[in-house]
mmCIF file of C-alpha atoms in Angstrom:
data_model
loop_
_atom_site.group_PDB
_atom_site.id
_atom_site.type_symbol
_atom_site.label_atom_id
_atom_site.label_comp_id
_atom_site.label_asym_id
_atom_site.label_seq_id
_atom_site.Cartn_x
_atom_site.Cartn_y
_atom_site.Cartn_z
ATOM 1 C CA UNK Q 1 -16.564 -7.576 -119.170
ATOM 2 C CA UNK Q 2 -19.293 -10.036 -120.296
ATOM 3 C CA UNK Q 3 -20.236 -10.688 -123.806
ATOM 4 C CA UNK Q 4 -22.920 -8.886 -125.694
ATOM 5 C CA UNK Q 5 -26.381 -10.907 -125.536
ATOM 6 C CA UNK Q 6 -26.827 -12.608 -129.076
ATOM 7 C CA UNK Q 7 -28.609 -9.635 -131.565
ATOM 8 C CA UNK Q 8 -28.856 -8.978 -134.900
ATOM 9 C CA UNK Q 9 -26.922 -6.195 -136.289
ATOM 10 C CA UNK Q 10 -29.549 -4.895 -138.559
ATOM 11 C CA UNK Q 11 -32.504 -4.753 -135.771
ATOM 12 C CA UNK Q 12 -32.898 -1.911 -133.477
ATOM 13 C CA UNK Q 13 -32.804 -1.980 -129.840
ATOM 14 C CA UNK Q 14 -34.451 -0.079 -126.636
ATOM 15 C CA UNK Q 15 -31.207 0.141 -124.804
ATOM 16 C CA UNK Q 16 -30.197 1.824 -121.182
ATOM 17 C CA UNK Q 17 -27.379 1.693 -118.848
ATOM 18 C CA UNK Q 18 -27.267 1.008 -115.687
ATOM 19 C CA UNK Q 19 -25.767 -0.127 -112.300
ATOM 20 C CA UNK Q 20 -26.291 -3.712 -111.325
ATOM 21 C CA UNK Q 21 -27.451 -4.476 -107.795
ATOM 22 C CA UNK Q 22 -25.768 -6.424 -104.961
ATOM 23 C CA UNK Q 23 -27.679 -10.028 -104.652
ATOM 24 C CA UNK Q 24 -28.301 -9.458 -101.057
ATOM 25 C CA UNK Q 25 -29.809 -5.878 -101.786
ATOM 26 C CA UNK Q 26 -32.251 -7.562 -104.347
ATOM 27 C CA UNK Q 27 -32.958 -10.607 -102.263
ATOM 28 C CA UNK Q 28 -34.136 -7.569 -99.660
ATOM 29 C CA UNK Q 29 -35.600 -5.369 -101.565
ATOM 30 C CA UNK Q 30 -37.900 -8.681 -103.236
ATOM 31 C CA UNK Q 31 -38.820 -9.672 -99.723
ATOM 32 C CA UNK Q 32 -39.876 -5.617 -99.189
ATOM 33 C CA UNK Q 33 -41.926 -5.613 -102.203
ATOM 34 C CA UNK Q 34 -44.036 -8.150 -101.187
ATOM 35 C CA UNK Q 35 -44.767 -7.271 -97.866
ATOM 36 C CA UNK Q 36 -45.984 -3.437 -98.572
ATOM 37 C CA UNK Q 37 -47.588 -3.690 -102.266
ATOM 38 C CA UNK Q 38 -50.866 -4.894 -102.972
ATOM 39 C CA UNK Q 39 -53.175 -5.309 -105.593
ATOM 40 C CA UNK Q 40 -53.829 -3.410 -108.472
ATOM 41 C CA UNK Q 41 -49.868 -3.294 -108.511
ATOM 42 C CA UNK Q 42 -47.144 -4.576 -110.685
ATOM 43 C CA UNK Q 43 -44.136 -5.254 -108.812
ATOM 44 C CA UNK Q 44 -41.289 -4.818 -110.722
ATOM 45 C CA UNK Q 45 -39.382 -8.173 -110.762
ATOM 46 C CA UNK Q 46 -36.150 -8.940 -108.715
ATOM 47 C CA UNK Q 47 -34.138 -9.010 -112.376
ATOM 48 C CA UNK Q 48 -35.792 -5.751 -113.145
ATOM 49 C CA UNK Q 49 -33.952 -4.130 -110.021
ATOM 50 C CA UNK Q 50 -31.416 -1.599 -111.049
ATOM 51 C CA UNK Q 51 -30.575 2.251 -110.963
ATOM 52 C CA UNK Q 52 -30.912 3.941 -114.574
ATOM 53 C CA UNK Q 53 -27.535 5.892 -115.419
ATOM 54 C CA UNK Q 54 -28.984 6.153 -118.829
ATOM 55 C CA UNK Q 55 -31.619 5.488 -121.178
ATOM 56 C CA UNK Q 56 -30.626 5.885 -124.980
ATOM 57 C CA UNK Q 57 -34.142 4.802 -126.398
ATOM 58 C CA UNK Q 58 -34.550 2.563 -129.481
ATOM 59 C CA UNK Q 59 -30.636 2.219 -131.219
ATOM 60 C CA UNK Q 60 -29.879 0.430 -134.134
ATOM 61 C CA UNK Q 61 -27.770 -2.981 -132.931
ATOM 62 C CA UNK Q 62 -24.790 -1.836 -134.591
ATOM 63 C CA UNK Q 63 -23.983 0.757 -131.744
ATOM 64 C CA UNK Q 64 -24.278 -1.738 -129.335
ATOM 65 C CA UNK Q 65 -20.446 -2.056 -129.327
ATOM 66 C CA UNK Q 66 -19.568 1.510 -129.110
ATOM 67 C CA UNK Q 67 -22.083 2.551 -126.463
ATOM 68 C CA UNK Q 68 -21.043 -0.972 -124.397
ATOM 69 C CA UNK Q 69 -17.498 0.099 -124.791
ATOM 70 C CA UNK Q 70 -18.198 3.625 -123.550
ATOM 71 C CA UNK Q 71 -19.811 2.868 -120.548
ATOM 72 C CA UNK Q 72 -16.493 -0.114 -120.147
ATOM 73 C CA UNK Q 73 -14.202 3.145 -119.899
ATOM 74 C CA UNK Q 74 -16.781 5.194 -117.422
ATOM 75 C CA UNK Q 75 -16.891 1.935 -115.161
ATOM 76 C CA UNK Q 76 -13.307 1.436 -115.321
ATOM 77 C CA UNK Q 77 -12.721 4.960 -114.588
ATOM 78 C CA UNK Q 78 -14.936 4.916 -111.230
ATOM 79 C CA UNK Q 79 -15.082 4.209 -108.059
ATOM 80 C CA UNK Q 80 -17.883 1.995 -106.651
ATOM 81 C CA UNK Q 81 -20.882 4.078 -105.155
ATOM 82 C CA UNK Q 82 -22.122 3.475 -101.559
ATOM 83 C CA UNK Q 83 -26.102 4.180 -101.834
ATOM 84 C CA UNK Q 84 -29.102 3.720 -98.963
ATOM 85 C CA UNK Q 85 -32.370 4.455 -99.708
ATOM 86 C CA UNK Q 86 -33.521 7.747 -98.546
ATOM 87 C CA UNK Q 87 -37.382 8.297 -99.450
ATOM 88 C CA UNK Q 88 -40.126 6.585 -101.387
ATOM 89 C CA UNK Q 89 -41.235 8.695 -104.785
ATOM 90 C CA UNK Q 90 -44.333 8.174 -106.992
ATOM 91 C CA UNK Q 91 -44.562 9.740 -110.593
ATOM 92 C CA UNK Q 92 -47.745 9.492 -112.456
ATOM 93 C CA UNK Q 93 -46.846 5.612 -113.719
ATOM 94 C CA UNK Q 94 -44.267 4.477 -110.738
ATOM 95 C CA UNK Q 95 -43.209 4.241 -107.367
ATOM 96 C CA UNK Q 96 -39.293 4.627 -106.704
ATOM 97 C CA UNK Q 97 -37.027 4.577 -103.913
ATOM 98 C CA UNK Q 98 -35.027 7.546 -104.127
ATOM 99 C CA UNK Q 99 -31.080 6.879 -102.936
ATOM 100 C CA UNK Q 100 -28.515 9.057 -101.331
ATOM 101 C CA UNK Q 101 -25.343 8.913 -102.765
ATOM 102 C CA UNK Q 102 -22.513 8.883 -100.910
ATOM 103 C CA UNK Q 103 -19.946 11.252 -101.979
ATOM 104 C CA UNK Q 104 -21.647 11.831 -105.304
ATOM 105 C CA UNK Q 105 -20.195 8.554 -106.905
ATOM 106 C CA UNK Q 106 -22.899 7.299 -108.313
ATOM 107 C CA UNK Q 107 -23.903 10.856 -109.889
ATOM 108 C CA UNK Q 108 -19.874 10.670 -111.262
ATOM 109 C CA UNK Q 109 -20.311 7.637 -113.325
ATOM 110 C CA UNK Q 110 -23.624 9.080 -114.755
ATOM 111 C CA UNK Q 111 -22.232 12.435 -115.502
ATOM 112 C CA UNK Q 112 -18.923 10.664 -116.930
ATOM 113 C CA UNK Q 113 -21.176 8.194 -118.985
ATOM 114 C CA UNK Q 114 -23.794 10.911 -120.243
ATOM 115 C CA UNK Q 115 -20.408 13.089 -121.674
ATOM 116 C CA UNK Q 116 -19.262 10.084 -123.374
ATOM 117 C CA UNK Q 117 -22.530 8.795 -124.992
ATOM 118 C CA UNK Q 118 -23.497 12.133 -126.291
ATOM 119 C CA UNK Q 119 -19.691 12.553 -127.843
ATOM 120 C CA UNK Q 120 -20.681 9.211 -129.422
ATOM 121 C CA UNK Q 121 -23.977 10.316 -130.779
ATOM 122 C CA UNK Q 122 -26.163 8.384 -129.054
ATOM 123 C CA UNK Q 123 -27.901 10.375 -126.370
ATOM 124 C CA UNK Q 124 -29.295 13.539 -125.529
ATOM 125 C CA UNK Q 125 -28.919 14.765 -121.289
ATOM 126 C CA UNK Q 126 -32.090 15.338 -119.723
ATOM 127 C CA UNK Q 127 -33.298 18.879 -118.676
ATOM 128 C CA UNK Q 128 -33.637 17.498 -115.674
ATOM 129 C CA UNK Q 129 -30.893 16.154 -112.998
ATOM 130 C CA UNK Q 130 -29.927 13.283 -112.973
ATOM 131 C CA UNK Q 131 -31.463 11.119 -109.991
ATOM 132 C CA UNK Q 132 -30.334 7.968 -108.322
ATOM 133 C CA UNK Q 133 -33.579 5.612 -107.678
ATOM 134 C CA UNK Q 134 -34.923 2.522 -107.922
ATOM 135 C CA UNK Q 135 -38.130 2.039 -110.042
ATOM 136 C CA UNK Q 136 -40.074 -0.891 -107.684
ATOM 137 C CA UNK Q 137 -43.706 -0.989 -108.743
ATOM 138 C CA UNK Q 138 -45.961 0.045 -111.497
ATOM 139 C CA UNK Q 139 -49.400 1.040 -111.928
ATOM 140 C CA UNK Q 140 -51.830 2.683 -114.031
ATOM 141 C CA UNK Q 141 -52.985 5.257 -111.596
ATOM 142 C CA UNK Q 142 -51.081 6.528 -109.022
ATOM 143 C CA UNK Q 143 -52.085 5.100 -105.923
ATOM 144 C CA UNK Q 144 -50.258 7.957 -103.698
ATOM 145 C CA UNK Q 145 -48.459 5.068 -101.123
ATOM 146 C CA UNK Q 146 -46.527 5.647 -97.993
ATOM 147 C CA UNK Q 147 -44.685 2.452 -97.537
ATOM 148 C CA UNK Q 148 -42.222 1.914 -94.912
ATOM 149 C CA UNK Q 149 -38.538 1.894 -96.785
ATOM 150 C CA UNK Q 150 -36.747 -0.838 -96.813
ATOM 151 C CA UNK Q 151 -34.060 -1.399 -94.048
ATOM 152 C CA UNK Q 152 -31.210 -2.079 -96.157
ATOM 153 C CA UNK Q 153 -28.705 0.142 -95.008
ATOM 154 C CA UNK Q 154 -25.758 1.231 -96.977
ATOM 155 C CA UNK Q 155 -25.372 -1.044 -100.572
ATOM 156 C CA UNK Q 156 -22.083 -1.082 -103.091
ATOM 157 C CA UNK Q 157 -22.924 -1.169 -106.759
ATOM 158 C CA UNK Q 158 -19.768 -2.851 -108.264
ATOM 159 C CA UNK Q 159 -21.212 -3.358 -111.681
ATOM 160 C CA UNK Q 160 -22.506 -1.833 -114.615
ATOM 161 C CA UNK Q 161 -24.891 -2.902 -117.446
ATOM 162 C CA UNK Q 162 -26.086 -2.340 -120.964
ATOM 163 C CA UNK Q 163 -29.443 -3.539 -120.922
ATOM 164 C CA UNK Q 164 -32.198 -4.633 -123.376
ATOM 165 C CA UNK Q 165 -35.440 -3.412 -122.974
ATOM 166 C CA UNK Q 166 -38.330 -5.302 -124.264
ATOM 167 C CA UNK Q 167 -41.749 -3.892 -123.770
ATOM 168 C CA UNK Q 168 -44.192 -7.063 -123.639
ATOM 169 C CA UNK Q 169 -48.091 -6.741 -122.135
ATOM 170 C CA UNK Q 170 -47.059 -7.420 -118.812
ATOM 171 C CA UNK Q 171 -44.799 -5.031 -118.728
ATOM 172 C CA UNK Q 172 -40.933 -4.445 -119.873
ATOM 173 C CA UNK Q 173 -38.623 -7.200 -119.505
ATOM 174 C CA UNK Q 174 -34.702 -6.409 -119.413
ATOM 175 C CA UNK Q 175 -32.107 -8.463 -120.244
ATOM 176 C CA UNK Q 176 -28.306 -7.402 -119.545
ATOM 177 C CA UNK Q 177 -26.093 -7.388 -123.061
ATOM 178 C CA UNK Q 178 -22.987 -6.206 -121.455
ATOM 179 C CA UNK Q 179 -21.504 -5.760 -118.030
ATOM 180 C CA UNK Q 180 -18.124 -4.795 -116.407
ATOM 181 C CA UNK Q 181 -17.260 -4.201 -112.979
ATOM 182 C CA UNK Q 182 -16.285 -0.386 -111.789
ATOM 183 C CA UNK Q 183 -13.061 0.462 -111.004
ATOM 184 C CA UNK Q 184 -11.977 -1.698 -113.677
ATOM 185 C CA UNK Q 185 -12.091 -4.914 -110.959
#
């Protein structure tokens, strides 16, 4: 596991989790982004790439630890997920590449994590079900895109992430506190 990015214990922080992308898959997925989005667009950043298990909102810094050490025993208690994109998605703000999940693995580790960070106090499940996607562009009104999907075939996410979220006017910018590999590798 890496060590947490430097904070202050007393500050509060707009935390997630999440699963870490294959360098190849981002290198792909960049090169994708660039070819199909236009103007008018923000593309969300090859170190933005990443698929949301969880977002926990603004925390104090002093859970950091706990929820970082929950999300150690969910990735060490899970087996890596094959994904491939399936479909392109647009909500009112962003366009996403849904994924298909390969024998649910992916939807596992979320699941596991969710039941562990609620125990802990520090999250609340959605109403809705939980989705596997990659958020890849941004935009202030929904342009209503068709873009080819990437050809990127099946991907292995072998790592997961607390992350940082800083909202800045360009847009959010995430920084990774903690990692450790799943299946405790």
């Amino acid at each position: 596991m890496s060590r947490p990015g430097n904070v202050e214990r007393g500050e509060r922080l707009r935390l997630f989790c999440a699963l870490r992308l294959p360098v190849e898959t981002v290198e792909a997925l960049s090169r994708w982004q660039s070819g199909v989005f236009g103007a008018g667009l923000r593309i969300v950043g090859r170190e933005q790439l990443h698929v949301t298990l969880a977002f926990l909102g603004s925390r104090p810094a002093a859970e950091l630890e706990a929820i970082a050490g929950e999300l150690c025993k969910a990735a060490r208690a899970a087996t890596a997920p094959n994904l491939s994109v399936s479909r392109y998605r647009e909500t009112r703000s962003v366009g996403m590449l849904v994924c298909d999940d390969e024998r649910g693995r992916a939807a596992e580790i979320a699941a596991d994590l969710h039941e562990r960070l609620e125990r802990l106090g520090v999250y609340k499940p959605e109403r809705r079900e939980w989705l596997p996607h990659l958020t890849v562009v941004r935009f202030r009104q929904r342009p209503a895109l068709r873009p080819p999907l990437p050809e990127l075939g099946r991907f292995v996410t072998s790592e997961a992430a607390v992350y940082m979220s800083v909202l800045r006017p360009p847009g959010a910018q995430y920084e990774v506190l903690q990692s450790v590999a799943l299946g405790g590798s």
